[in-house]
PDB file of C-alpha atoms in Angstrom:
ATOM      1  CA  MET A  30     -64.635-115.382-227.242  1.00 53.00           C
ATOM      2  CA  LYS A  31     -66.747-112.652-225.747  1.00 64.00           C
ATOM      3  CA  GLU A  32     -63.875-110.209-226.156  1.00 74.00           C
ATOM      4  CA  LYS A  33     -63.391-111.147-229.792  1.00 74.00           C
ATOM      5  CA  SER A  34     -67.060-110.610-230.625  1.00 78.00           C
ATOM      6  CA  ALA A  35     -67.059-107.296-228.740  1.00 84.00           C
ATOM      7  CA  ILE A  36     -64.071-106.116-230.752  1.00 87.00           C
ATOM      8  CA  GLU A  37     -65.746-107.168-234.009  1.00 87.00           C
ATOM      9  CA  GLU A  38     -68.870-105.233-233.075  1.00 88.00           C
ATOM     10  CA  GLN A  39     -66.812-102.114-232.379  1.00 88.00           C
ATOM     11  CA  VAL A  40     -65.029-102.461-235.714  1.00 87.00           C
ATOM     12  CA  ASP A  41     -68.384-102.833-237.518  1.00 86.00           C
ATOM     13  CA  ARG A  42     -69.766 -99.727-235.790  1.00 86.00           C
ATOM     14  CA  CYS A  43     -66.667 -97.762-236.741  1.00 84.00           C
ATOM     15  CA  LEU A  44     -66.911 -98.819-240.387  1.00 83.00           C
ATOM     16  CA  LYS A  45     -70.613 -97.933-240.524  1.00 83.00           C
ATOM     17  CA  SER A  46     -69.961 -94.478-239.099  1.00 82.00           C
ATOM     18  CA  ILE A  47     -67.291 -93.874-241.737  1.00 79.00           C
ATOM     19  CA  ARG A  48     -69.662 -94.901-244.523  1.00 76.00           C
ATOM     20  CA  ASN A  49     -72.341 -92.555-243.224  1.00 74.00           C
ATOM     21  CA  SER A  50     -70.045 -89.536-243.179  1.00 75.00           C
ATOM     22  CA  SER A  51     -70.567 -86.892-245.809  1.00 75.00           C
ATOM     23  CA  ARG A  52     -68.064 -85.060-247.912  1.00 77.00           C
ATOM     24  CA  VAL A  53     -66.557 -81.933-246.369  1.00 76.00           C
ATOM     25  CA  GLU A  54     -66.392 -78.792-248.446  1.00 81.00           C
ATOM     26  CA  THR A  55     -63.309 -76.632-248.075  1.00 81.00           C
ATOM     27  CA  PRO A  56     -63.315 -72.894-248.646  1.00 83.00           C
ATOM     28  CA  PRO A  57     -62.062 -71.702-252.037  1.00 83.00           C
ATOM     29  CA  PHE A  58     -58.273 -71.382-252.346  1.00 86.00           C
ATOM     30  CA  PHE A  59     -57.750 -73.106-248.989  1.00 86.00           C
ATOM     31  CA  ALA A  60     -54.896 -75.290-250.262  1.00 86.00           C
ATOM     32  CA  GLU A  61     -53.141 -72.355-251.914  1.00 90.00           C
ATOM     33  CA  ARG A  62     -53.279 -70.205-248.777  1.00 90.00           C
ATOM     34  CA  THR A  63     -52.035 -73.069-246.643  1.00 89.00           C
ATOM     35  CA  MET A  64     -49.112 -73.785-248.963  1.00 89.00           C
ATOM     36  CA  ARG A  65     -48.217 -70.063-249.100  1.00 90.00           C
ATOM     37  CA  ARG A  66     -48.135 -69.896-245.274  1.00 88.00           C
ATOM     38  CA  MET A  67     -45.908 -72.965-245.129  1.00 86.00           C
ATOM     39  CA  ARG A  68     -43.473 -71.441-247.671  1.00 85.00           C
ATOM     40  CA  GLU A  69     -43.355 -68.148-245.748  1.00 83.00           C
ATOM     41  CA  GLN A  70     -42.575 -69.992-242.538  1.00 79.00           C
ATOM     42  CA  THR A  71     -39.693 -71.905-244.129  1.00 75.00           C
ATOM     43  CA  ASN A  72     -38.324 -68.672-245.647  1.00 72.00           C
ATOM     44  CA  ARG A  73     -38.377 -66.988-242.228  1.00 69.00           C
ATOM     45  CA  ASN A  74     -36.439 -69.867-240.726  1.00 64.00           C
ATOM     46  CA  LYS A  75     -33.796 -69.710-243.460  1.00 65.00           C
ATOM     47  CA  ARG A  76     -33.042 -65.982-243.145  1.00 66.00           C
ATOM     48  CA  LEU A  77     -30.506 -64.875-240.574  1.00 66.00           C
ATOM     49  CA  GLY A  78     -32.262 -62.236-238.513  1.00 73.00           C
ATOM     50  CA  VAL A  79     -30.882 -58.946-237.301  1.00 77.00           C
ATOM     51  CA  GLY A  80     -31.158 -60.151-233.700  1.00 80.00           C
ATOM     52  CA  ALA A  81     -28.941 -63.141-234.414  1.00 83.00           C
ATOM     53  CA  ILE A  82     -26.312 -60.932-236.062  1.00 87.00           C
ATOM     54  CA  LEU A  83     -26.307 -58.599-233.041  1.00 90.00           C
ATOM     55  CA  LYS A  84     -25.898 -61.528-230.660  1.00 92.00           C
ATOM     56  CA  ILE A  85     -22.935 -62.878-232.627  1.00 93.00           C
ATOM     57  CA  ALA A  86     -21.338 -59.408-232.732  1.00 95.00           C
ATOM     58  CA  ALA A  87     -21.793 -59.000-228.962  1.00 96.00           C
ATOM     59  CA  ILE A  88     -20.113 -62.356-228.312  1.00 97.00           C
ATOM     60  CA  ILE A  89     -17.165 -61.417-230.517  1.00 97.00           C
ATOM     61  CA  VAL A  90     -16.774 -58.013-228.820  1.00 97.00           C
ATOM     62  CA  LEU A  91     -16.856 -59.583-225.346  1.00 96.00           C
ATOM     63  CA  ALA A  92     -14.281 -62.194-226.352  1.00 96.00           C
ATOM     64  CA  VAL A  93     -11.927 -59.514-227.715  1.00 96.00           C
ATOM     65  CA  VAL A  94     -12.321 -57.363-224.593  1.00 95.00           C
ATOM     66  CA  ASN A  95     -11.622 -60.372-222.354  1.00 95.00           C
ATOM     67  CA  LEU A  96      -8.495 -61.305-224.317  1.00 94.00           C
ATOM     68  CA  TYR A  97      -7.243 -57.716-224.186  1.00 94.00           C
ATOM     69  CA  THR A  98      -7.841 -57.606-220.435  1.00 93.00           C
ATOM     70  CA  ILE A  99      -5.968 -60.861-219.872  1.00 92.00           C
ATOM     71  CA  PHE A 100      -2.968 -59.685-221.890  1.00 90.00           C
ATOM     72  CA  TYR A 101      -3.013 -56.270-220.199  1.00 89.00           C
ATOM     73  CA  ILE A 102      -3.067 -57.781-216.721  1.00 88.00           C
ATOM     74  CA  SER A 103      -0.389 -60.367-217.421  1.00 86.00           C
ATOM     75  CA  GLY A 104       1.974 -57.941-219.201  1.00 80.00           C
ATOM     76  CA  GLY A 105       1.042 -54.645-217.573  1.00 61.00           C
ATOM     77  CA  SER A 106       1.607 -55.558-213.939  1.00 51.00           C
ATOM     78  CA  LYS A 107       5.284 -56.413-214.544  1.00 52.00           C
ATOM     79  CA  GLN A 108       5.919 -53.061-216.189  1.00 50.00           C
ATOM     80  CA  GLU A 109       4.281 -51.106-213.384  1.00 50.00           C
ATOM     81  CA  MET A 110       6.558 -52.610-210.729  1.00 49.00           C
ATOM     82  CA  ASN A 111       9.612 -51.082-212.406  1.00 57.00           C
ATOM     83  CA  GLY A 112      10.312 -47.480-211.415  1.00 58.00           C
ATOM     84  CA  ALA A 113       8.658 -45.201-208.893  1.00 61.00           C
ATOM     85  CA  ASN A 114       5.692 -47.461-208.237  1.00 68.00           C
ATOM     86  CA  SER A 115       7.908 -50.262-206.918  1.00 72.00           C
ATOM     87  CA  ALA A 116       9.308 -48.001-204.168  1.00 75.00           C
ATOM     88  CA  ALA A 117       5.795 -46.999-203.094  1.00 77.00           C
ATOM     89  CA  ALA A 118       4.699 -50.632-203.111  1.00 74.00           C
ATOM     90  CA  LYS A 119       7.681 -51.678-200.969  1.00 77.00           C
ATOM     91  CA  GLU A 120       6.929 -48.939-198.436  1.00 79.00           C
ATOM     92  CA  PHE A 121       3.307 -50.027-198.288  1.00 76.00           C
ATOM     93  CA  VAL A 122       4.349 -53.635-197.616  1.00 74.00           C
ATOM     94  CA  LYS A 123       6.803 -52.578-194.906  1.00 76.00           C
ATOM     95  CA  GLU A 124       4.185 -50.466-193.162  1.00 76.00           C
ATOM     96  CA  TYR A 125       1.392 -53.020-193.120  1.00 75.00           C
ATOM     97  CA  GLN A 126       3.326 -56.287-192.899  1.00 72.00           C
ATOM     98  CA  PRO A 127       2.932 -57.956-189.489  1.00 63.00           C
ATOM     99  CA  ASN A 128       6.128 -58.400-187.539  1.00 61.00           C
ATOM    100  CA  ASP A 129       7.146 -61.898-186.612  1.00 55.00           C
ATOM    101  CA  SER A 130       8.217 -60.701-183.152  1.00 54.00           C
ATOM    102  CA  THR A 131       4.666 -59.710-182.204  1.00 55.00           C
ATOM    103  CA  VAL A 132       3.372 -63.140-183.144  1.00 53.00           C
ATOM    104  CA  VAL A 133       6.072 -64.826-181.102  1.00 52.00           C
ATOM    105  CA  THR A 134       5.352 -62.585-178.097  1.00 58.00           C
ATOM    106  CA  ILE A 135       1.678 -63.450-178.171  1.00 59.00           C
ATOM    107  CA  GLU A 136       2.501 -67.150-178.327  1.00 56.00           C
ATOM    108  CA  ASN A 137       4.979 -66.796-175.454  1.00 58.00           C
ATOM    109  CA  ASN A 138       2.392 -64.984-173.319  1.00 59.00           C
ATOM    110  CA  LEU A 139      -0.115 -67.739-173.904  1.00 58.00           C
ATOM    111  CA  ASN A 140       2.418 -70.440-173.025  1.00 59.00           C
ATOM    112  CA  ASP A 141       3.533 -68.636-169.846  1.00 56.00           C
ATOM    113  CA  GLU A 142       0.043 -68.554-168.366  1.00 55.00           C
TER     114      GLU A 142
END
């Protein structure tokens, strides 16, 4: 019961403070300026900015460059192996390819000890 009466007293105090409040005067044309600012903000959000257009263009350019690179690598490497480059590549592989005999000799030396 004490809680209920305490709550009622708080409600009464709140209502009395509301009744004692005075009317607030707003500056002239306050509502019009506020509405104009709100309209300007919504118009800014609706327009597609120059920055957004540049970002979209950059994404498209990067996608095209990546696709071109993928097609160039997949198709270009087969064409390069035909002709003079294939002979040079085969010589390079022969020169730097490890011999199986050296691997076997190292294994044999380890097993002998």
